[in-house]
Coordinates of C-alpha atoms and ligand atoms in Angstrom, one line a residue:
M580 CA -16.3 8.2 12.6
L581 CA -18.2 4.8 12.5
R582 CA -20.6 5.8 15.3
R583 CA -21.3 9.1 13.6
A584 CA -21.8 7.3 10.3
L585 CA -24.2 4.9 12.1
A586 CA -26.0 7.9 13.5
V587 CA -26.3 9.2 10.0
L588 CA -27.8 6.0 8.8
A589 CA -30.0 5.5 11.8
A590 CA -31.3 9.1 11.6
V591 CA -32.0 8.6 8.0
V592 CA -33.9 5.5 8.6
L593 CA -35.8 6.6 11.6
G594 CA -35.9 10.3 11.2
G595 CA -35.1 13.0 8.6
C596 CA -32.0 12.9 6.6
A597 CA -29.1 13.6 9.0
G598 CA -27.6 17.0 8.4
S599 CA -30.4 18.0 6.1
G600 CA -32.7 19.7 8.6
G601 CA -34.8 16.6 9.2
G602 CA -36.4 16.2 5.7
G603 CA -38.3 13.1 4.8
G604 CA -41.2 13.8 7.2
V605 CA -40.3 11.1 9.7
P606 CA -40.2 13.0 13.0
D607 CA -38.8 10.4 15.4
A608 CA -35.1 10.4 14.5
R609 CA -33.6 7.9 17.0
V610 CA -30.0 6.9 16.8
E611 CA -29.4 3.1 16.5
T612 CA -27.4 2.3 19.7
P613 CA -24.1 0.5 19.3
E614 CA -25.7 -2.5 20.9
E615 CA -28.6 -2.5 18.4
H616 CA -26.1 -2.1 15.5
A617 CA -24.0 -4.9 16.8
A618 CA -27.1 -7.2 17.0
R619 CA -28.0 -6.2 13.4
M620 CA -24.5 -7.0 12.1
A621 CA -24.0 -10.1 14.2
W622 CA -24.8 -12.8 11.6
W623 CA -22.8 -10.9 9.0
R624 CA -19.7 -10.7 11.2
E625 CA -20.1 -14.3 12.0
A626 CA -20.5 -15.3 8.4
R627 CA -17.2 -13.9 7.0
F628 CA -17.7 -15.7 3.6
G629 CA -20.3 -15.2 0.9
M630 CA -21.1 -15.8 -2.8
F631 CA -21.4 -12.9 -5.3
I632 CA -23.4 -13.7 -8.5
H633 CA -23.3 -11.5 -11.5
W634 CA -25.9 -12.6 -14.0
G635 CA -27.9 -11.0 -16.7
L636 CA -28.4 -10.4 -20.4
Y637 CA -24.6 -9.7 -20.8
A638 CA -24.0 -13.5 -20.3
I639 CA -25.4 -13.9 -23.8
P640 CA -22.7 -12.0 -25.7
A641 CA -20.2 -13.3 -23.1
G642 CA -17.5 -10.8 -24.1
Q643 CA -18.0 -10.8 -27.8
W644 CA -20.0 -8.4 -30.0
D645 CA -20.4 -8.4 -33.8
G646 CA -17.9 -11.2 -34.0
K647 CA -15.3 -9.3 -32.2
K648 CA -13.8 -9.6 -28.7
V649 CA -14.8 -6.7 -26.4
G650 CA -12.3 -5.8 -23.7
G651 CA -13.2 -5.4 -20.0
T652 CA -15.5 -7.4 -17.8
G653 CA -18.4 -9.2 -19.3
E654 CA -21.1 -7.2 -17.6
W655 CA -19.7 -3.9 -19.0
I656 CA -20.0 -5.0 -22.7
Q657 CA -22.8 -2.5 -23.4
T658 CA -20.4 0.4 -22.6
N659 CA -17.2 -1.2 -23.7
A660 CA -18.3 -2.3 -27.2
P661 CA -20.2 0.2 -27.2
I662 CA -23.8 -1.0 -27.9
Q663 CA -26.6 1.5 -28.4
V664 CA -29.7 0.7 -26.2
A665 CA -31.7 -0.1 -29.3
D666 CA -29.2 -2.7 -30.3
Y667 CA -28.8 -4.1 -26.8
E668 CA -32.5 -4.6 -26.2
P669 CA -33.0 -7.6 -28.5
L670 CA -30.9 -9.6 -26.0
R671 CA -34.1 -9.7 -23.9
D672 CA -35.7 -11.9 -26.5
R673 CA -32.8 -14.4 -26.4
F674 CA -32.6 -14.8 -22.6
N675 CA -33.8 -18.3 -21.8
P676 CA -31.5 -19.9 -19.2
V677 CA -33.3 -23.2 -19.2
L678 CA -30.6 -24.9 -17.1
F679 CA -30.9 -22.4 -14.3
D680 CA -31.3 -24.3 -11.0
A681 CA -31.4 -22.0 -7.9
D682 CA -30.9 -25.0 -5.5
A683 CA -27.8 -26.0 -7.4
W684 CA -26.3 -22.5 -7.1
V685 CA -27.2 -22.1 -3.5
L686 CA -25.9 -25.5 -2.5
A687 CA -22.7 -24.8 -4.3
A688 CA -22.3 -21.8 -2.1
K689 CA -23.3 -23.6 1.0
R690 CA -21.0 -26.5 0.4
A691 CA -18.1 -24.0 -0.2
G692 CA -18.7 -22.8 3.4
M693 CA -20.4 -19.6 2.3
K694 CA -23.1 -18.3 4.5
Y695 CA -24.8 -15.7 2.2
V696 CA -25.5 -15.1 -1.4
V697 CA -25.6 -11.6 -3.1
I698 CA -27.0 -11.7 -6.6
T699 CA -27.5 -8.9 -9.2
T700 CA -31.2 -8.0 -9.3
K701 CA -30.3 -5.3 -11.8
H702 CA -26.8 -4.4 -13.1
H703 CA -25.8 -1.2 -14.9
D704 CA -27.6 -2.3 -18.1
G705 CA -30.8 -1.7 -16.2
F706 CA -32.3 -5.2 -16.9
A707 CA -34.3 -6.5 -14.0
L708 CA -33.9 -10.2 -13.2
F709 CA -37.2 -10.0 -11.4
D710 CA -40.8 -9.3 -12.6
S711 CA -41.0 -5.5 -12.1
K712 CA -44.3 -3.7 -12.1
V713 CA -42.6 -0.5 -13.1
S714 CA -40.7 -1.7 -16.1
D715 CA -40.9 -4.2 -19.0
W716 CA -37.1 -4.2 -19.2
D717 CA -37.3 -7.3 -17.0
I718 CA -37.3 -11.1 -16.8
A719 CA -41.1 -11.2 -17.5
S720 CA -40.5 -9.9 -21.0
T721 CA -38.1 -12.7 -21.9
P722 CA -38.9 -16.2 -23.1
F723 CA -37.8 -17.4 -19.7
K724 CA -40.3 -15.5 -17.6
R725 CA -39.5 -17.3 -14.3
D726 CA -38.9 -15.1 -11.3
I727 CA -35.2 -15.6 -10.7
M728 CA -35.1 -13.6 -7.5
G729 CA -38.0 -15.6 -6.1
E730 CA -36.4 -18.9 -6.9
I731 CA -33.1 -17.8 -5.4
A732 CA -34.8 -16.5 -2.2
E733 CA -36.7 -19.8 -1.8
A734 CA -33.6 -21.8 -2.3
C735 CA -31.6 -19.7 0.2
R736 CA -34.3 -20.2 2.8
R737 CA -34.5 -23.9 2.0
H738 CA -30.8 -24.3 2.6
G739 CA -30.3 -21.8 5.5
M740 CA -28.4 -19.2 3.6
R741 CA -28.8 -15.4 4.0
I742 CA -30.1 -13.4 1.0
G743 CA -28.5 -10.3 -0.6
W744 CA -29.7 -8.2 -3.5
Y745 CA -27.2 -6.3 -5.6
H746 CA -28.8 -3.3 -7.2
S747 CA -27.1 -0.8 -9.5
I748 CA -27.9 2.8 -9.1
M749 CA -26.4 3.6 -12.5
D750 CA -28.8 2.6 -15.2
W751 CA -27.7 2.6 -18.9
H752 CA -31.2 1.8 -20.1
H753 CA -33.8 4.0 -18.3
P754 CA -34.5 7.1 -20.4
D755 CA -34.5 9.3 -17.2
Y756 CA -31.1 8.2 -16.0
L757 CA -28.4 10.8 -16.5
P758 CA -25.7 11.2 -17.6
R759 CA -25.9 9.6 -21.0
R760 CA -22.8 7.7 -22.2
K761 CA -20.7 9.8 -24.4
W762 CA -21.1 7.5 -27.4
E763 CA -24.9 7.3 -27.2
V764 CA -27.1 8.5 -30.0
R765 CA -30.1 8.4 -27.6
S766 CA -31.0 12.0 -26.7
A767 CA -31.1 13.2 -23.1
E768 CA -34.0 15.5 -24.1
G769 CA -36.8 15.3 -21.5
A770 CA -34.8 13.1 -19.2
D771 CA -35.8 13.8 -15.6
F772 CA -33.3 12.4 -13.0
E773 CA -35.8 13.0 -10.2
R774 CA -38.2 10.8 -12.0
F775 CA -35.5 8.2 -12.3
C776 CA -34.9 8.3 -8.5
E777 CA -38.6 7.5 -8.0
Y778 CA -38.2 4.6 -10.4
L779 CA -35.1 3.4 -8.6
K780 CA -36.9 3.6 -5.2
A781 CA -39.9 1.8 -6.6
Q782 CA -37.8 -1.1 -7.9
V783 CA -35.8 -1.3 -4.7
S784 CA -39.1 -1.4 -2.8
E785 CA -40.2 -4.3 -5.1
I786 CA -37.2 -6.4 -4.4
M787 CA -37.4 -5.7 -0.7
R788 CA -41.2 -6.5 -0.4
A789 CA -41.8 -9.3 -2.9
Y790 CA -39.5 -12.0 -1.4
G791 CA -39.8 -11.7 2.4
P792 CA -37.1 -10.2 4.6
I793 CA -33.9 -9.6 2.7
D794 CA -30.6 -9.6 4.6
V795 CA -28.3 -7.5 2.5
L796 CA -28.7 -4.7 0.0
W797 CA -25.6 -4.3 -2.1
F798 CA -25.8 -1.0 -4.0
D799 CA -23.3 -0.2 -6.7
G800 CA -22.9 2.3 -9.5
E801 CA -23.0 5.2 -7.2
W802 CA -20.1 7.1 -8.5
E803 CA -21.6 9.4 -11.2
G804 CA -22.3 13.0 -10.4
T805 CA -26.0 12.8 -10.5
W806 CA -26.1 10.5 -7.5
T807 CA -25.6 12.5 -4.4
H808 CA -25.0 12.1 -0.7
E809 CA -28.5 13.4 0.0
R810 CA -30.0 10.8 -2.4
G811 CA -27.9 8.1 -0.8
V812 CA -28.9 8.9 2.7
E813 CA -32.6 9.1 1.7
L814 CA -32.4 5.7 -0.1
A815 CA -30.8 4.1 2.9
R816 CA -33.5 5.6 5.1
H817 CA -36.1 4.2 2.8
C818 CA -34.7 0.7 2.8
R819 CA -34.2 0.6 6.6
G820 CA -37.8 1.9 6.9
L821 CA -38.9 -1.1 4.9
N822 CA -36.8 -3.5 6.9
P823 CA -35.0 -2.2 10.0
S824 CA -32.7 -5.2 10.1
V825 CA -31.4 -5.0 6.5
I826 CA -27.6 -4.5 6.2
I827 CA -26.6 -2.0 3.5
N828 CA -23.2 -1.5 1.9
N829 CA -21.5 1.9 1.7
R830 CA -22.1 2.2 -2.1
V831 CA -25.7 3.4 -1.3
D832 CA -24.0 6.8 -0.6
K833 CA -20.9 8.6 -1.8
G834 CA -18.5 7.6 0.9
R835 CA -16.6 4.9 -1.0
N836 CA -13.1 5.8 -1.8
D837 CA -13.5 4.0 -5.1
M838 CA -12.0 0.5 -5.4
A839 CA -10.3 0.9 -2.1
G840 CA -13.8 0.6 -0.8
L841 CA -13.2 2.3 2.5
D842 CA -15.1 5.3 3.5
K843 CA -13.7 8.7 3.0
P844 CA -13.6 10.6 6.3
G845 CA -17.0 12.0 7.1
E846 CA -20.6 11.0 7.6
W847 CA -21.8 8.5 5.1
A848 CA -24.7 6.0 5.0
G849 CA -23.9 2.3 4.8
D850 CA -22.9 -0.4 7.2
F851 CA -19.7 -1.8 5.6
G852 CA -16.9 -0.8 3.3
T853 CA -16.4 -2.5 0.0
P854 CA -12.8 -2.9 -1.2
E855 CA -12.9 -4.5 -4.6
Q856 CA -10.4 -7.0 -6.1
E857 CA -8.0 -6.5 -3.2
V858 CA -7.6 -7.0 0.5
P859 CA -6.6 -3.6 2.1
A860 CA -3.0 -3.8 3.3
R861 CA -4.0 -3.1 6.9
G862 CA -7.6 -4.1 6.7
L863 CA -10.1 -1.2 7.5
P864 CA -9.6 -0.9 11.2
G865 CA -12.6 0.3 13.2
M866 CA -15.2 -0.6 10.5
D867 CA -17.0 -3.5 9.0
W868 CA -15.8 -4.3 5.5
E869 CA -16.0 -6.9 2.8
S870 CA -13.6 -7.6 0.0
C871 CA -15.3 -8.7 -3.2
M872 CA -13.3 -10.5 -5.9
T873 CA -13.7 -12.4 -9.1
M874 CA -12.5 -15.9 -9.5
N875 CA -11.0 -15.1 -12.9
D876 CA -10.9 -11.5 -14.2
T877 CA -14.6 -10.9 -14.9
W878 CA -17.7 -10.4 -12.9
G879 CA -20.2 -11.3 -15.6
Y880 CA -19.5 -14.4 -17.7
R881 CA -17.0 -14.1 -20.5
S882 CA -16.5 -17.2 -22.7
D883 CA -12.8 -16.4 -23.2
D884 CA -11.8 -15.7 -19.6
H885 CA -9.9 -18.7 -18.4
N886 CA -7.6 -16.8 -16.1
W887 CA -8.8 -18.6 -13.0
K888 CA -7.2 -18.0 -9.6
S889 CA -6.0 -21.2 -8.0
T890 CA -7.9 -22.7 -5.1
T891 CA -4.8 -22.1 -3.0
T892 CA -5.0 -18.4 -3.8
L893 CA -8.7 -18.3 -3.0
I894 CA -8.2 -20.1 0.3
R895 CA -5.3 -17.8 1.2
T896 CA -7.3 -14.7 0.3
L897 CA -10.1 -15.9 2.5
C898 CA -7.6 -16.3 5.3
E899 CA -6.1 -12.9 4.6
T900 CA -9.4 -11.2 4.6
A901 CA -10.6 -12.8 7.9
S902 CA -7.2 -12.2 9.5
K903 CA -7.8 -8.4 9.0
G904 CA -11.4 -8.6 10.3
G905 CA -13.2 -8.6 6.9
N906 CA -15.6 -10.6 4.9
F907 CA -14.8 -12.2 1.6
L908 CA -17.5 -12.1 -1.2
L909 CA -16.3 -14.4 -4.0
N910 CA -17.9 -14.0 -7.4
V911 CA -19.4 -16.5 -9.9
G912 CA -20.6 -15.4 -13.3
P913 CA -23.1 -17.9 -14.7
T914 CA -23.6 -18.6 -18.4
A915 CA -26.6 -17.6 -20.5
D916 CA -27.9 -21.2 -20.1
G917 CA -27.9 -20.8 -16.3
L918 CA -24.8 -22.8 -15.4
V919 CA -22.1 -21.8 -13.1
P920 CA -18.8 -22.4 -14.9
E921 CA -17.2 -25.8 -14.1
A922 CA -14.0 -24.1 -13.1
S923 CA -15.9 -22.1 -10.5
L924 CA -17.6 -25.1 -9.2
E925 CA -14.4 -27.0 -8.8
R926 CA -12.8 -24.2 -6.8
L927 CA -15.9 -23.8 -4.6
A928 CA -15.9 -27.6 -3.8
E929 CA -12.2 -27.5 -2.9
M930 CA -12.7 -24.5 -0.7
G931 CA -15.6 -26.3 0.9
R932 CA -13.4 -29.2 1.8
W933 CA -10.9 -26.8 3.4
M934 CA -13.7 -25.1 5.3
D935 CA -15.2 -28.4 6.5
V936 CA -11.9 -28.8 8.5
N937 CA -11.0 -25.2 9.2
G938 CA -14.2 -23.2 9.2
Q939 CA -13.8 -22.4 12.9
A940 CA -10.7 -20.3 12.0
I941 CA -12.9 -18.1 9.8
Y942 CA -16.5 -18.0 11.2
G943 CA -17.0 -15.5 14.0
T944 CA -13.4 -14.6 14.2
R945 CA -11.8 -11.2 14.3
A946 CA -8.5 -9.8 13.2
G947 CA -5.5 -11.5 14.7
P948 CA -3.2 -9.5 17.0
F949 CA -0.1 -9.7 14.9
G950 CA 1.2 -6.9 12.7
K951 CA 2.8 -9.3 10.2
L952 CA 3.5 -13.0 10.2
P953 CA 6.3 -14.4 8.0
W954 CA 4.6 -17.7 7.4
G955 CA 0.9 -16.9 7.1
R956 CA -2.0 -15.2 8.8
C957 CA -3.9 -15.3 12.1
T958 CA -7.5 -14.9 13.3
Q959 CA -8.7 -14.7 16.8
K960 CA -11.7 -15.9 18.8
G961 CA -11.5 -15.3 22.6
D962 CA -8.2 -16.9 23.8
D963 CA -7.9 -19.0 20.6
L964 CA -5.4 -17.9 18.0
Y965 CA -5.9 -19.6 14.6
L966 CA -2.5 -19.6 13.0
M967 CA -3.1 -20.2 9.3
V968 CA 0.2 -21.4 8.0
F969 CA 0.9 -21.0 4.3
D970 CA 4.6 -21.7 4.4
W971 CA 5.0 -24.8 6.5
P972 CA 8.3 -24.9 8.5
A973 CA 10.6 -27.6 7.1
D974 CA 12.4 -27.9 10.5
G975 CA 9.2 -28.7 12.4
R976 CA 9.3 -25.5 14.5
L977 CA 6.6 -22.9 14.0
V978 CA 7.8 -19.7 15.6
V979 CA 5.1 -17.4 16.8
P980 CA 6.8 -14.0 17.0
G981 CA 6.2 -11.7 20.0
L982 CA 3.5 -13.8 21.7
L983 CA 3.7 -12.8 25.4
N984 CA 1.2 -15.3 26.8
D985 CA 1.9 -18.8 28.1
V986 CA 0.3 -21.5 26.0
K987 CA -2.6 -23.6 27.3
S988 CA -2.8 -26.0 24.3
V989 CA -1.9 -26.4 20.6
Q990 CA -4.0 -28.4 18.1
I991 CA -3.6 -28.8 14.4
L992 CA -7.0 -28.8 12.7
G993 CA -7.5 -31.9 10.6
E994 CA -4.4 -33.6 11.9
R995 CA -5.2 -37.3 12.0
T996 CA -3.8 -38.1 15.5
K997 CA -5.8 -35.3 17.1
R998 CA -3.0 -35.0 19.6
L999 CA -1.8 -31.8 21.4
W1000 CA 1.5 -30.3 20.2
P1001 CA 4.2 -28.9 22.5
A1002 CA 5.1 -25.2 22.6
Q1003 CA 8.1 -23.7 24.3
R1004 CA 9.0 -20.1 25.0
E1005 CA 12.0 -18.6 23.3
G1006 CA 12.5 -15.1 24.5
E1007 CA 9.7 -13.0 23.2
D1008 CA 8.6 -15.8 20.9
V1009 CA 6.9 -19.1 21.2
A1010 CA 8.1 -22.1 19.2
V1011 CA 5.5 -24.8 18.5
T1012 CA 6.7 -28.2 17.5
V1013 CA 4.7 -29.3 14.4
P1014 CA 4.7 -32.4 12.2
A1015 CA 7.0 -32.6 9.2
Q1016 CA 4.1 -32.2 6.7
P1017 CA 1.2 -29.7 6.7
V1018 CA -2.4 -31.0 6.7
H1019 CA -3.3 -28.8 3.8
A1020 CA -0.8 -27.2 1.3
A1021 CA -2.8 -24.0 0.9
A1022 CA -3.1 -23.4 4.6
T1023 CA -2.8 -25.6 7.7
V1024 CA -4.5 -24.2 10.8
V1025 CA -2.6 -24.4 14.1
K1026 CA -5.1 -23.6 16.9
L1027 CA -3.2 -22.1 19.8
T1028 CA -5.0 -21.4 23.0
T1029 CA -3.4 -18.9 25.2
V1030 CA -3.4 -18.4 29.0
G1031 CA -5.4 -15.2 29.2
K1032 CA -6.3 -12.8 26.5
P1033 CA -3.7 -13.0 23.7
S1034 CA -1.2 -10.1 23.7
V1035 CA 1.8 -9.6 21.4
V1036 CA 4.7 -7.2 21.2
N1037 CA 4.3 -6.3 17.5
D1038 CA 0.7 -5.5 17.4
E1039 CA 1.2 -2.2 15.6
P1040 CA 0.8 -2.2 11.8
P1041 CA 4.2 -1.7 10.1
A1042 CA 5.5 1.8 10.6
P1043 CA 5.6 4.0 7.5
K1044 CA 8.8 3.3 5.6
S1045 CA 8.8 6.7 4.0
G1046 CA 10.9 9.5 5.4
V1047 CA 14.3 11.2 5.4
K1048 CA 17.3 8.8 5.8
A1049 CA 20.8 10.2 5.6
G1050 CA 19.6 13.3 3.8
V1051 CA 17.7 11.2 1.2
V1052 CA 13.9 11.5 1.1
E1053 CA 12.3 8.1 0.4
L1054 CA 8.6 8.0 -0.6
I1055 CA 7.4 4.4 -0.6
A1056 CA 4.2 3.2 -2.4
T1057 CA 2.6 1.6 0.7
D1058 CA 2.6 4.9 2.5
A1059 CA 1.0 7.0 -0.3
V1060 CA -2.4 8.6 0.3
L1061 CA -4.4 7.6 -2.7
D1062 CA -7.2 9.5 -4.3
G1063 CA -9.5 8.9 -7.2
P1064 CA -10.8 5.8 -8.9
N1065 CA -9.1 2.4 -9.1
I1066 CA -5.6 3.3 -8.0
R1067 CA -4.4 0.9 -5.3
Y1068 CA -1.4 -0.6 -3.6
E1069 CA -0.5 -4.0 -5.0
E1070 CA 1.2 -6.2 -2.4
K1071 CA 2.8 -8.5 -4.8
R1072 CA 4.6 -5.7 -6.6
A1073 CA 5.0 -3.5 -3.6
A1074 CA 3.9 -0.7 -5.9
L1075 CA 0.9 1.5 -6.8
G1076 CA -1.1 0.0 -9.7
Y1077 CA -4.4 0.2 -11.5
W1078 CA -3.6 3.8 -12.3
T1079 CA -6.3 3.6 -14.9
D1080 CA -8.0 6.9 -14.3
A1081 CA -6.5 10.3 -15.2
T1082 CA -8.0 11.8 -12.1
A1083 CA -6.2 9.5 -9.7
S1084 CA -3.3 10.6 -7.6
A1085 CA -0.8 9.5 -5.0
A1086 CA 0.5 11.9 -2.3
W1087 CA 3.0 11.9 0.5
K1088 CA 3.9 14.2 3.4
V1089 CA 7.3 14.0 4.9
A1090 CA 8.5 15.9 8.0
D1091 CA 11.9 17.3 8.7
V1092 CA 13.2 17.6 5.2
P1093 CA 16.4 19.6 5.0
A1094 CA 16.4 22.6 2.7
G1095 CA 18.3 22.1 -0.5
T1096 CA 18.3 21.1 -4.1
Y1097 CA 17.4 17.5 -4.8
D1098 CA 17.5 15.2 -7.8
V1099 CA 14.1 13.5 -8.1
V1100 CA 14.0 9.8 -9.3
A1101 CA 11.0 7.6 -9.7
E1102 CA 11.1 3.8 -9.6
L1103 CA 8.4 2.8 -12.0
A1104 CA 7.2 0.2 -14.5
C1105 CA 5.1 0.7 -17.6
K1106 CA 4.0 -1.8 -20.2
D1107 CA 5.5 -0.9 -23.6
S1108 CA 2.1 -0.6 -25.3
T1109 CA 0.9 1.8 -22.7
A1110 CA 3.9 4.1 -22.4
G1111 CA 3.7 7.8 -23.2
S1112 CA 1.3 9.2 -20.7
E1113 CA 2.2 12.5 -19.1
A1114 CA 2.8 12.6 -15.4
V1115 CA 3.3 15.6 -13.1
F1116 CA 5.3 15.4 -9.9
T1117 CA 4.4 18.3 -7.6
V1118 CA 7.3 18.6 -5.1
G1119 CA 6.8 21.3 -2.6
G1120 CA 5.9 24.3 -4.8
E1121 CA 7.6 23.0 -7.9
E1122 CA 6.2 20.9 -10.8
L1123 CA 8.2 18.3 -12.7
R1124 CA 6.8 16.7 -15.8
L1125 CA 7.6 13.3 -17.1
T1126 CA 6.6 11.4 -20.2
V1127 CA 6.3 7.9 -18.8
P1128 CA 8.8 5.6 -20.6
A1129 CA 8.3 2.0 -21.5
T1130 CA 10.0 -0.4 -19.2
G1131 CA 8.8 -3.7 -20.8
D1132 CA 5.8 -4.8 -18.7
W1133 CA 4.0 -3.8 -15.5
G1134 CA 6.4 -5.7 -13.4
D1135 CA 9.6 -4.4 -15.0
F1136 CA 10.6 -1.6 -12.6
R1137 CA 13.5 0.8 -13.2
E1138 CA 14.6 4.1 -11.9
V1139 CA 13.8 7.1 -14.1
R1140 CA 15.1 10.6 -13.5
V1141 CA 12.3 13.1 -13.2
G1142 CA 14.1 16.3 -12.6
K1143 CA 15.6 18.6 -10.0
V1144 CA 13.9 20.7 -7.3
T1145 CA 14.9 23.1 -4.5
V1146 CA 12.9 22.9 -1.4
P1147 CA 12.8 24.8 2.0
A1148 CA 13.4 23.0 5.3
G1149 CA 10.4 21.4 7.0
T1150 CA 7.4 19.3 6.0
L1151 CA 7.4 18.4 2.3
S1152 CA 4.3 17.5 0.3
V1153 CA 4.7 15.4 -2.9
R1154 CA 1.9 14.5 -5.3
V1155 CA 2.0 12.4 -8.4
A1156 CA -0.8 12.6 -11.0
A1157 CA -1.5 12.4 -14.6
S1158 CA -1.3 15.6 -16.6
G1159 CA -2.1 15.8 -20.3
A1160 CA -1.7 12.8 -22.6
F1161 CA -3.1 9.6 -20.9
K1162 CA -3.0 6.0 -22.2
E1163 CA -4.8 3.1 -20.6
A1164 CA -2.8 3.5 -17.4
L1165 CA -0.3 6.0 -16.1
M1166 CA 2.3 3.7 -14.6
N1167 CA 3.1 1.4 -11.7
L1168 CA 5.0 3.4 -9.1
R1169 CA 7.1 1.7 -6.4
R1170 CA 8.9 4.8 -4.9
V1171 CA 10.0 8.4 -5.4
R1172 CA 13.4 9.3 -4.1
L1173 CA 14.9 12.8 -3.6
S1174 CA 18.7 12.8 -3.3
P1175 CA 20.7 15.9 -2.5
S1176 CA 22.1 17.2 -5.8
K1177 CA 25.8 16.9 -6.1
Ligands
FHN2126 O1 -19.0 -1.6 -12.3 C1 -19.3 -2.6 -11.4 C2 -18.7 -3.9 -11.8 O2 -19.4 -4.3 -13.0 C3 -19.0 -5.0 -10.7 O3 -20.4 -5.1 -10.5 C4 -18.3 -4.5 -9.5 C5 -18.5 -5.5 -8.4 O4 -18.2 -4.9 -7.2 N1 -18.8 -3.2 -9.1 C6 -18.6 -2.2 -10.0 C7 -17.2 -1.7 -10.2 O5 -16.7 -1.2 -8.9

């Protein structure tokens, strides 16, 4: 699929839009070879760690409007309040971030061990942080006037960092963008989306031409119906035509499976998948991907968001992401004055101290060979295994399960004696003798060099847990096929969560189900204030409806009887979705069980 997707992108860049009969007027459609693609992606795969920056007019209200708190992330305040365009525009006259210092921001990223910076040139509110020749809804029309993109680009080059531009397709300001928000008074009369696409292309051309070669284009806001696969393929072609080495994310096109970030099967433009606020349970095998996350709960600055993830969590997420072969794009949301919040700077500095010692376990590594490790994660580079140990063994024995190789050497990164540590074989496992105390509480890295290419017995991802056991059909959250926006598997709850969109669904297929009548039970949780949504369980050909009950909070799971069904023998399809009344979220769902009726 990846090679075909590359062919799509390459053909778009170098020839007509793939699958569209060669439009675009560029005759020489040449497919980028895997070697050329690998060369283009090389620095990005090496980097593994970058800084995301969400900054714009929304930093001024910082989550409040008309004296009231507005829910949601800071950069969505225009829609969440909501704020009519005419009432949002005066923010332009107040944007004067006199404390903005591009070098300070870029150095904070560099000292954290990050290798690239991706900053919002334009978010959904349409406001350009650069001096645009095609709009006065831009930085030049503010008291600040300075060209933020230019200063960031120069600082990145000064400090050896790669440059990424985030650019939103969705635009809540431009009169030609459609659809309008439901709450808008602004008429859609005369709006011409084709004209908007020309405007979008013109601004993308500006940010690609005005600042020298840009390394990453990070599109977003691609999910609305007006943006199409054809438009995405054409925009990607246009960008690669301006800079053949630019790397483009999958949100330029329509291939993103929402927050899960991975491409739906098919032929989509874009070089990497973009899971958001999570690390996919099994990574995204066979494709490049990057998990983007906030450090607290918001992308754009909110003055009231103090829910900061600990540095331990951030370091372990970096380890988790790299151990599955992905990049980690960690966000900061600067204030309206131009300062990165102190809490962010503290965490970045602490991550940097960890990376100073352990960076080799992250940079240029690929996914480790193990399916699951009880004590931590693992990355690999040639014959070196970087065992990133979160739970340090109290007995001084680190057991590496299923490692078939003999061990050439064992070092512990940052360990003061710099000595080698003994390893002995124990059946299929290798036990490494380690000191009583870890080097770093968040993650201590044991670098184990094998004799020959590492191979392990449990290199398969965990087998699906769903199936028929003793006549009972168990459907486990982790095996569900998810569809629709936001819904995702939450490791820490071993359940499906973020079921915040009424179009989302979870589905299972189970073979060899005996014919019979079954009682259907769901193990679910639902916060009291959100209870009452209507769910439909489609089991085989029957539909069971459930009004989702309150269970206390999102982590309070209990078994709820859904109903009774009769099914024929064979493969059974089960699907759970919202149907009818819908509150903020449908439920958190851990499992569905069908037990033979007594
Ligand atoms: O709606 C945006 C959101 O504001 C933020 O920019 C994130 C970052 O990946 N992207 C969209 C939500 O998926």
